[in-house]
Structure formats: structure tokens, C-alpha cells
Short mmCIF file of C-alpha atoms in Angstrom, two decimals:
data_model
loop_
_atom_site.label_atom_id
_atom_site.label_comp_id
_atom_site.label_asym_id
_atom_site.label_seq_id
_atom_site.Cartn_x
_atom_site.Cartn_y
_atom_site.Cartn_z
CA UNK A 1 76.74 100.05 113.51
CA UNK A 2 78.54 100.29 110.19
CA UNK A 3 78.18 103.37 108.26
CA UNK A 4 76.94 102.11 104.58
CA UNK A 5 79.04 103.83 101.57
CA UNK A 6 76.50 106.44 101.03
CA UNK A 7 76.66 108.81 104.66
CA UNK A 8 80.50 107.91 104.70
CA UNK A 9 80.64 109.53 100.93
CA UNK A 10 78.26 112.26 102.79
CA UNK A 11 80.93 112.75 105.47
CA UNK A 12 83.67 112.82 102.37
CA UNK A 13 81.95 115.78 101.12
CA UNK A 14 82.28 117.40 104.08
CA UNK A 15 86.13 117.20 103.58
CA UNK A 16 86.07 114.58 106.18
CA UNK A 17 89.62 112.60 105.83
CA UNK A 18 88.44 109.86 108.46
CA UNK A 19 85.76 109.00 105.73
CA UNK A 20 88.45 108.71 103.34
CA UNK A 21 90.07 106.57 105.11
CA UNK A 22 87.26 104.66 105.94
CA UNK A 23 86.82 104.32 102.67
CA UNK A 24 90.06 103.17 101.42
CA UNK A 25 90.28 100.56 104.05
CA UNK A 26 87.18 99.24 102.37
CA UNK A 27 88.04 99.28 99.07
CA UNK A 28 91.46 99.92 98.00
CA UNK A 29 92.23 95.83 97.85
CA UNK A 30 89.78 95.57 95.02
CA UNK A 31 91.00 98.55 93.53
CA UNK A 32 94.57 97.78 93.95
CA UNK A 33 93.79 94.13 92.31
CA UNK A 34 91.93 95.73 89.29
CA UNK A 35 94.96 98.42 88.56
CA UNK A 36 97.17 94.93 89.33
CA UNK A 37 95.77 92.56 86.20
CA UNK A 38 95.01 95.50 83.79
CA UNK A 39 98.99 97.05 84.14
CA UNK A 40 100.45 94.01 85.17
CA UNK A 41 102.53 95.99 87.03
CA UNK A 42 102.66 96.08 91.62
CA UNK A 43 104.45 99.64 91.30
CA UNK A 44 101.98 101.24 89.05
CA UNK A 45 98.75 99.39 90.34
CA UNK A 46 100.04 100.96 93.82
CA UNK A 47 100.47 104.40 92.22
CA UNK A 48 96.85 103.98 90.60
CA UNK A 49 95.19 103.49 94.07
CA UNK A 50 96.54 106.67 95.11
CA UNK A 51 95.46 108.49 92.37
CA UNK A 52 92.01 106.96 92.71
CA UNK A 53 91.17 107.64 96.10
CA UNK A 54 92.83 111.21 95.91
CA UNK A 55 90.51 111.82 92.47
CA UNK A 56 88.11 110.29 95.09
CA UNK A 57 88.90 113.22 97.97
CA UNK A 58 88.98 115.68 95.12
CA UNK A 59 86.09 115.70 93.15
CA UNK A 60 83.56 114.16 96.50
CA UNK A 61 81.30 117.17 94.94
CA UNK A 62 81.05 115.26 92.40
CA UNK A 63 79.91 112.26 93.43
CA UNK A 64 75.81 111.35 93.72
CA UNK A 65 75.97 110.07 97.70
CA UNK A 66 72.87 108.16 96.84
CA UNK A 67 74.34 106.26 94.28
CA UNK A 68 76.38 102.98 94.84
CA UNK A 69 80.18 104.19 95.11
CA UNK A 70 81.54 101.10 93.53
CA UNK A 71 81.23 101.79 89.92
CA UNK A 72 82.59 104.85 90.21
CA UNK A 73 85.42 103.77 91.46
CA UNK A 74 86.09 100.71 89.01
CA UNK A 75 85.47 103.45 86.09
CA UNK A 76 88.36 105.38 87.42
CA UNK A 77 90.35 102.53 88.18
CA UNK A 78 90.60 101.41 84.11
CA UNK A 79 90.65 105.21 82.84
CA UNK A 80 93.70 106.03 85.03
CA UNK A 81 94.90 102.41 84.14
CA UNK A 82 94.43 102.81 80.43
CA UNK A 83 96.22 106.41 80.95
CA UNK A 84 99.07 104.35 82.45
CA UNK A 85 99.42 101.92 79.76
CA UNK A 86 99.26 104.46 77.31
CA UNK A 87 102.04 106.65 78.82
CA UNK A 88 104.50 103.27 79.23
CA UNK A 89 103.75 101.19 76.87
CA UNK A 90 105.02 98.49 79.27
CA UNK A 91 102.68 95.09 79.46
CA UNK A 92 104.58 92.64 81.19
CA UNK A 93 106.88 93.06 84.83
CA UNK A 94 110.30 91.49 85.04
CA UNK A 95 109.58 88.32 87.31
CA UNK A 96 112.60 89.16 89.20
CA UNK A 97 110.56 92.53 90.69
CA UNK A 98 107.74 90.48 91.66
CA UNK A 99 108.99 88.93 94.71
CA UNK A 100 108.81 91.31 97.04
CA UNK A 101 104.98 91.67 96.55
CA UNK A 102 104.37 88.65 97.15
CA UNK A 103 103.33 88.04 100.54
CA UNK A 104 105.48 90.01 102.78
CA UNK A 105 108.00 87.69 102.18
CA UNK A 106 106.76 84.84 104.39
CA UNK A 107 106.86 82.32 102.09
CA UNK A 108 109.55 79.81 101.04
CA UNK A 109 111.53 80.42 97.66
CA UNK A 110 109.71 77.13 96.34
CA UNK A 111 106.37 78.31 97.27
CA UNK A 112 107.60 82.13 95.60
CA UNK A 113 108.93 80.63 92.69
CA UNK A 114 105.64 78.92 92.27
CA UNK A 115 103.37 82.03 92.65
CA UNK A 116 105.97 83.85 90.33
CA UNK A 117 104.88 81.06 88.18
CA UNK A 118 100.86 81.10 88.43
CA UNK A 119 101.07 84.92 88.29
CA UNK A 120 102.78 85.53 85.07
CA UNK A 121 101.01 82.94 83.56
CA UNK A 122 97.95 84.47 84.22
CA UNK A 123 99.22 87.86 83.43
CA UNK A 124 100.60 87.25 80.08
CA UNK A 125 97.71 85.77 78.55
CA UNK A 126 95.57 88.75 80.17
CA UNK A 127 97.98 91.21 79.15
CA UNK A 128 98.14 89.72 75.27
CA UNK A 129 94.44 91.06 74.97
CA UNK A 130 93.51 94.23 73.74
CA UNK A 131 92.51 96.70 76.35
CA UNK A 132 88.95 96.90 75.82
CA UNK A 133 88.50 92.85 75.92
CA UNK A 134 91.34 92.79 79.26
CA UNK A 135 89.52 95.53 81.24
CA UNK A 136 85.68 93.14 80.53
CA UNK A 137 87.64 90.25 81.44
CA UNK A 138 89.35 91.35 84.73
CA UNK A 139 86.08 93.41 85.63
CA UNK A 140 83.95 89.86 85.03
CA UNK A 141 86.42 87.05 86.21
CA UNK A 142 87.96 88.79 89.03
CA UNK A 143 85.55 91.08 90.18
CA UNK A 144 82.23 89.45 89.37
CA UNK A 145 80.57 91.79 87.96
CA UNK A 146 77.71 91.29 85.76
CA UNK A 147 77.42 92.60 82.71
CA UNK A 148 74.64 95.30 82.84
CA UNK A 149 77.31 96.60 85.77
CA UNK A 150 80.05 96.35 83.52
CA UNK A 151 78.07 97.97 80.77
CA UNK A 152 77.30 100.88 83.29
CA UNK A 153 80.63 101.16 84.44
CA UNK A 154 82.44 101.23 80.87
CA UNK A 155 79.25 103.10 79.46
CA UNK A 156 79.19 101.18 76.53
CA UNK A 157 75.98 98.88 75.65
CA UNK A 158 75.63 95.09 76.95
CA UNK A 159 75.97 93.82 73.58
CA UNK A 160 79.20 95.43 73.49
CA UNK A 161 80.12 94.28 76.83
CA UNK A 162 79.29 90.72 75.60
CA UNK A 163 81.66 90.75 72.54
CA UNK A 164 84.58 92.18 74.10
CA UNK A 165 83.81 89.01 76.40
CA UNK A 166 83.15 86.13 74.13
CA UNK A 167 86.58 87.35 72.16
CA UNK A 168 88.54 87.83 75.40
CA UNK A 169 87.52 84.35 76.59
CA UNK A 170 88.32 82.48 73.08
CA UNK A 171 91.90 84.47 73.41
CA UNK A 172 92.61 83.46 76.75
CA UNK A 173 91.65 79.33 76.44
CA UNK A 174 93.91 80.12 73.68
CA UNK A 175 97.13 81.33 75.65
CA UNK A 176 96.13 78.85 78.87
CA UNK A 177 96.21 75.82 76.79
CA UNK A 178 99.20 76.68 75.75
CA UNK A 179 100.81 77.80 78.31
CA UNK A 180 99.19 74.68 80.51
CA UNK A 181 100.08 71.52 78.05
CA UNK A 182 99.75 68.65 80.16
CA UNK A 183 97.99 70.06 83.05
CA UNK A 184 94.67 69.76 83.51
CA UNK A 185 91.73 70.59 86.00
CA UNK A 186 88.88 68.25 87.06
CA UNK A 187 85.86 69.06 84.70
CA UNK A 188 87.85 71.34 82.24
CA UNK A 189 87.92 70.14 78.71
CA UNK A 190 90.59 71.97 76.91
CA UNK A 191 89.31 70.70 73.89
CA UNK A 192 85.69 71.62 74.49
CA UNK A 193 83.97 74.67 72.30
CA UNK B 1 82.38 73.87 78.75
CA UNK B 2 81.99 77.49 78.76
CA UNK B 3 80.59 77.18 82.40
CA UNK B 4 84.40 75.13 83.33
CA UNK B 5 86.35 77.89 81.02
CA UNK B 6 84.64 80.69 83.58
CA UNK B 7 85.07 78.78 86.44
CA UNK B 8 88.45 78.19 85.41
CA UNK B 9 89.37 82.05 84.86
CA UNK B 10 87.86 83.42 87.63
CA UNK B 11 89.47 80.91 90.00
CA UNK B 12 93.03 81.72 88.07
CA UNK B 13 92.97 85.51 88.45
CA UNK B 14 91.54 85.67 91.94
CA UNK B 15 94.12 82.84 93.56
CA UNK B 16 96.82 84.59 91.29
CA UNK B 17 96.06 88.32 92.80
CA UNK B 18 95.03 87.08 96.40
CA UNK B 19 98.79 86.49 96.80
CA UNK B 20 100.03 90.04 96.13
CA UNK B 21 99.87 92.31 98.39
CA UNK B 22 98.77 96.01 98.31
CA UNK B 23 101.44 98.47 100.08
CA UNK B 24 101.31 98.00 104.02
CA UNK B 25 101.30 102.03 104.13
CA UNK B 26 99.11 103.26 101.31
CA UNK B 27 96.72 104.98 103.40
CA UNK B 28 99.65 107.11 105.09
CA UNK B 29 101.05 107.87 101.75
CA UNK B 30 97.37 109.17 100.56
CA UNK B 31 97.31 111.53 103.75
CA UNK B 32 100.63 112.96 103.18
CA UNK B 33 100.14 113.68 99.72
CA UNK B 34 97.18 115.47 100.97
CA UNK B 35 98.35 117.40 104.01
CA UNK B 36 101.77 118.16 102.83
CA UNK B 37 100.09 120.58 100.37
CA UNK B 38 97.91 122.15 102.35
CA UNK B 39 100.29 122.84 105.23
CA UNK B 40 103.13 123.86 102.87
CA UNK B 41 100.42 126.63 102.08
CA UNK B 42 99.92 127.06 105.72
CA UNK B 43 103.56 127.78 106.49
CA UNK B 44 104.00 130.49 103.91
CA UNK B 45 101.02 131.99 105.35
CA UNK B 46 101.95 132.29 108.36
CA UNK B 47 105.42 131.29 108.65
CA UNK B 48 105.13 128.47 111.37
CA UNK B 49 108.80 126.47 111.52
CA UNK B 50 106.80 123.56 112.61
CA UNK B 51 104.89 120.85 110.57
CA UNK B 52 102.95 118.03 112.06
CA UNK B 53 105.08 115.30 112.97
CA UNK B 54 103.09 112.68 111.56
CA UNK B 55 102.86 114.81 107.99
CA UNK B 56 106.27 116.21 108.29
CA UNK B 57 107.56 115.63 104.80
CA UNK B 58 110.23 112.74 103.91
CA UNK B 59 113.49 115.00 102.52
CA UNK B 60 115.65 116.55 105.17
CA UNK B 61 114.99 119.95 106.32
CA UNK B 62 117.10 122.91 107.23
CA UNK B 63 117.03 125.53 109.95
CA UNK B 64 118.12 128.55 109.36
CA UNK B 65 118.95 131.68 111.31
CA UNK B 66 115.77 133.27 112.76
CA UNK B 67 113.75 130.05 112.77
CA UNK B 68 112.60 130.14 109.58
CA UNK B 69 112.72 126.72 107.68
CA UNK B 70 113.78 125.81 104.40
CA UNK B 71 112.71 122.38 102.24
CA UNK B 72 114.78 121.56 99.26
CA UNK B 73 112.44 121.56 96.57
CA UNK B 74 110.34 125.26 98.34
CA UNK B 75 113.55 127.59 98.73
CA UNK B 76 111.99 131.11 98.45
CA UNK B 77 113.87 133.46 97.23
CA UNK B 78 112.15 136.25 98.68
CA UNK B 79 113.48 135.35 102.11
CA UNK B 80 116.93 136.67 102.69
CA UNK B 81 119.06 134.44 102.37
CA UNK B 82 122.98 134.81 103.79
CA UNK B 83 125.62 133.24 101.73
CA UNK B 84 127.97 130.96 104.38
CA UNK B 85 125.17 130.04 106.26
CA UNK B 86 122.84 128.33 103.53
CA UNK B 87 123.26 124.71 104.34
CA UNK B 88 122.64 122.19 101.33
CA UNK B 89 120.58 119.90 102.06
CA UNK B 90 120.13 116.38 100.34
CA UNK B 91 117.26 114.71 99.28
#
């Protein structure tokens, strides 16, 4: 049977590196995706995993076993990512770098070209929005988190949670419509309020 | 139309990130980078020539006289060291 987070985060505490390791196999795609939208960056969202899950190894005394592990490790993902993008100042990746991230390479240069495409489109508009609004967005849209979890997580209050939302959203149909004139998507009204 | 501008995002980011892949070797690199430490602290200890294999760390390594073994970024000085036989060793 499946050890839930809690006794592996047990085992963790017990300097156990097979927990860790259970534990990044579990997680470390969602982190890795998280660091990925808020720097915009492969290299550093790679570098931000490690630093997560060693802060993870590190401070395991730290950490409430019979709590959900989760938001703990979303808050670290967008303080080490905010850390990040304060240190380099850098919000958007050449497109020329992104290639080799892009699924091992087993695609066709169309089909690359294309996700190139999709992905910096995405990843501008994101990356145009303040930090506060881009880290609600990214932890709502790509996560699906709620917002009393994204309140908890940020420790800030709902309402807050809910602004940084409604003005993140308004910026992005913004950028999308833009960036997407003369595409559109069964049921979307780029017009609509 | 707010439900289509959420449906919309969500759908956006998660087929945009589902395509890029996380390292292939991230959990070996978050091993090393907590073994090497420890057994770097081990071998001054003790003084044992011989890491791990598996945690043996990436730059090359020298041997010198007397089996004791050098890295080049932990030289210590307070091991003799004779000039003619120090090989360089790079990174």
C-alpha cells in the first residue's frame, strides 16, 4: 500500500533520503511547472526544484507531519521564485533555448516550432503581470487551487486573493486577444465582459 | 464569459507546461548535492581515498603520493604537498 504524504514526511524526519525521494518523484512535476510559468525560465525553474526539495530535506523538523505537505511546498516554490526574479531581473527566455526542453526532442521541428509558439505566448502575457497577480494566476489556472488554499498558501486574506485574480484575469484577456487576433475557441467570446 | 475566460486559461497554461519537461536526472542531482557534503566531511575525518561511486563528485580528481586524494576546489594546505609532483587538475 502507498504511504500517504504524512508517514513519508515522518520517515523524512528521520533523515530518511528514500522518503525524499519518494517524495520528489511525487511532486517535483508540479513544482517544476509552478517555478516554470512564474520565471519563465526551464534553467532556473530546474534550479528552484532543487532548492525546494533540499529546503525540504533541511528544515523536515520543521514541518507539521500531520499537516497536508502541499502548501508548503507551493509557498516555497513562489518565495524562492520571487527571490529568483528579484536577483535577475530576467522575465522572458530566448525562444531559441527553449527547444531542448521540449519533449526530449521527439518531436518534429513543425510540431517544436509550434509549442515554441503556444509557450511564449502564454508566457509573455503571464510574465507582463505583476508578481503578486502572476503567482494567484499560475497557482489558480494551472494548479487548481482554490482560493481559501491560495489564501493559506500566500498568507494573505481571500479578498486579497480575489483581487490579485480579477486584475490578473482582465490583464491576461487583454494580452491573449491580442496576441490571438483571428483565432478563436468554441464558446469563448473575446468580446464578452 | 468569465466561466470560458477560466476555462480558456487553465487549458492554455496546463497544455503549454505539459510539453516541457523537468530534467531526466533531478533526483540524482538532489542526492549529490546532499552526499557530496557530507562525505567531503567524512574524508577529512578520516582520510578515506575513496568516495562512493555513485556520489563521486563530477570534476576530475588527483592521486597523489601516499594515497591521499586531492579535489580541485578542497586542496588543503595542511597536507604536505611536494612541488613536481602536484598534478593540475582541470575542472
Amino acid at each position: 500500500m502507498d504511504l500517504v504524504d504524512q508517514d513519508v514526511v515522518f520517515q523524512l524526519k528521520q533523515g530518511s533520503l528514500d522518503a525524499l525521494g519518494l517524495l520528489y518523484d511525487r511532486h517535483q512535476r508540479m513544482v517544476f511547472r509552478t517555478a516554470l510559468v512564474i520565471t519563465g525560465d526551464p534553467d532556473a525553474a530546474a534550479d528552484l526544484v532543487q532548492d525546494v526539495f533540499l529546503r525540504l530535506y533541511r528544515f523536515a523538523d520543521h514541518i507539521d507531519p500531520g499537516r497536508p505537505l502541499e502548501p508548503w511546498l507551493y509557498r516555497m516554490t513562489v518565495n524562492l521564485s520571487y527571490t529568483w526574479m528579484k536577483r535577475n531581473r530576467r522575465w522572458l527566455r530566448p525562444l531559441e533555448d527553449l527547444a531542448e526542453w521540449l519533449t526530449g526532442g521527439r518531436q518534429s521541428p513543425h510540431e517544436v516550432v509550434e509549442m515554441q509558439d503556444d509557450w511564449d505566448r502564454v508566457q509573455r502575457a503571464v510574465s507582463n503581470l505583476p508578481f503578486p497577480q502572476r503567482v494567484v494566476i499560475v497557482l489558480y489556472y494551472l494548479n487548481d487551487l482554490s482560493l481559501q488554499d491560495i489564501s493559506e498558501i500566500l498568507e494573505v486574506p481571500v479578498g486579497t486573493v480575489k483581487s490579485r485574480l480579477h486584475y490578473g484575469r482582465q490583464a491576461l484577456r487583454k494580452s491573449l486577444e491580442g496576441l490571438m487576433e483571428g483565432e478563436s475557441l468554441p464558446g469563448f467570446d473575446y468580446k464578452g465582459s | 464569459m468569465d466561466d470560458d475566460m477560466d476555462l480558456y486559461l487553465s487549458r492554455c497554461l496546463k497544455n503549454a507546461t505539459a510539453r516541457i519537461q523537468p530534467p531526466a536526472r533531478g533526483k540524482e542531482r538532489l542526492f549529490r548535492a546532499i552526499i557530496a557534503p557530507r562525505w567531503r566531511s567524512a574524508r577529512r575525518l578520516v582520510g578515506s581515498p575513496q568516495p562512493p561511486r555513485e556520489f563521486r563528485p563530477s570534476d576530475q580528481v588527483v592521486y597523489l603520493p601516499g594515497n591521499l586524494m586531492q579535489s580541485s576546489f578542497t586542496l588543503s594546505l595542511a597536507w604536505p604537498v611536494h612541488i613536481g609532483t602536484l598534478i593540475s587538475v582541470n575542472r
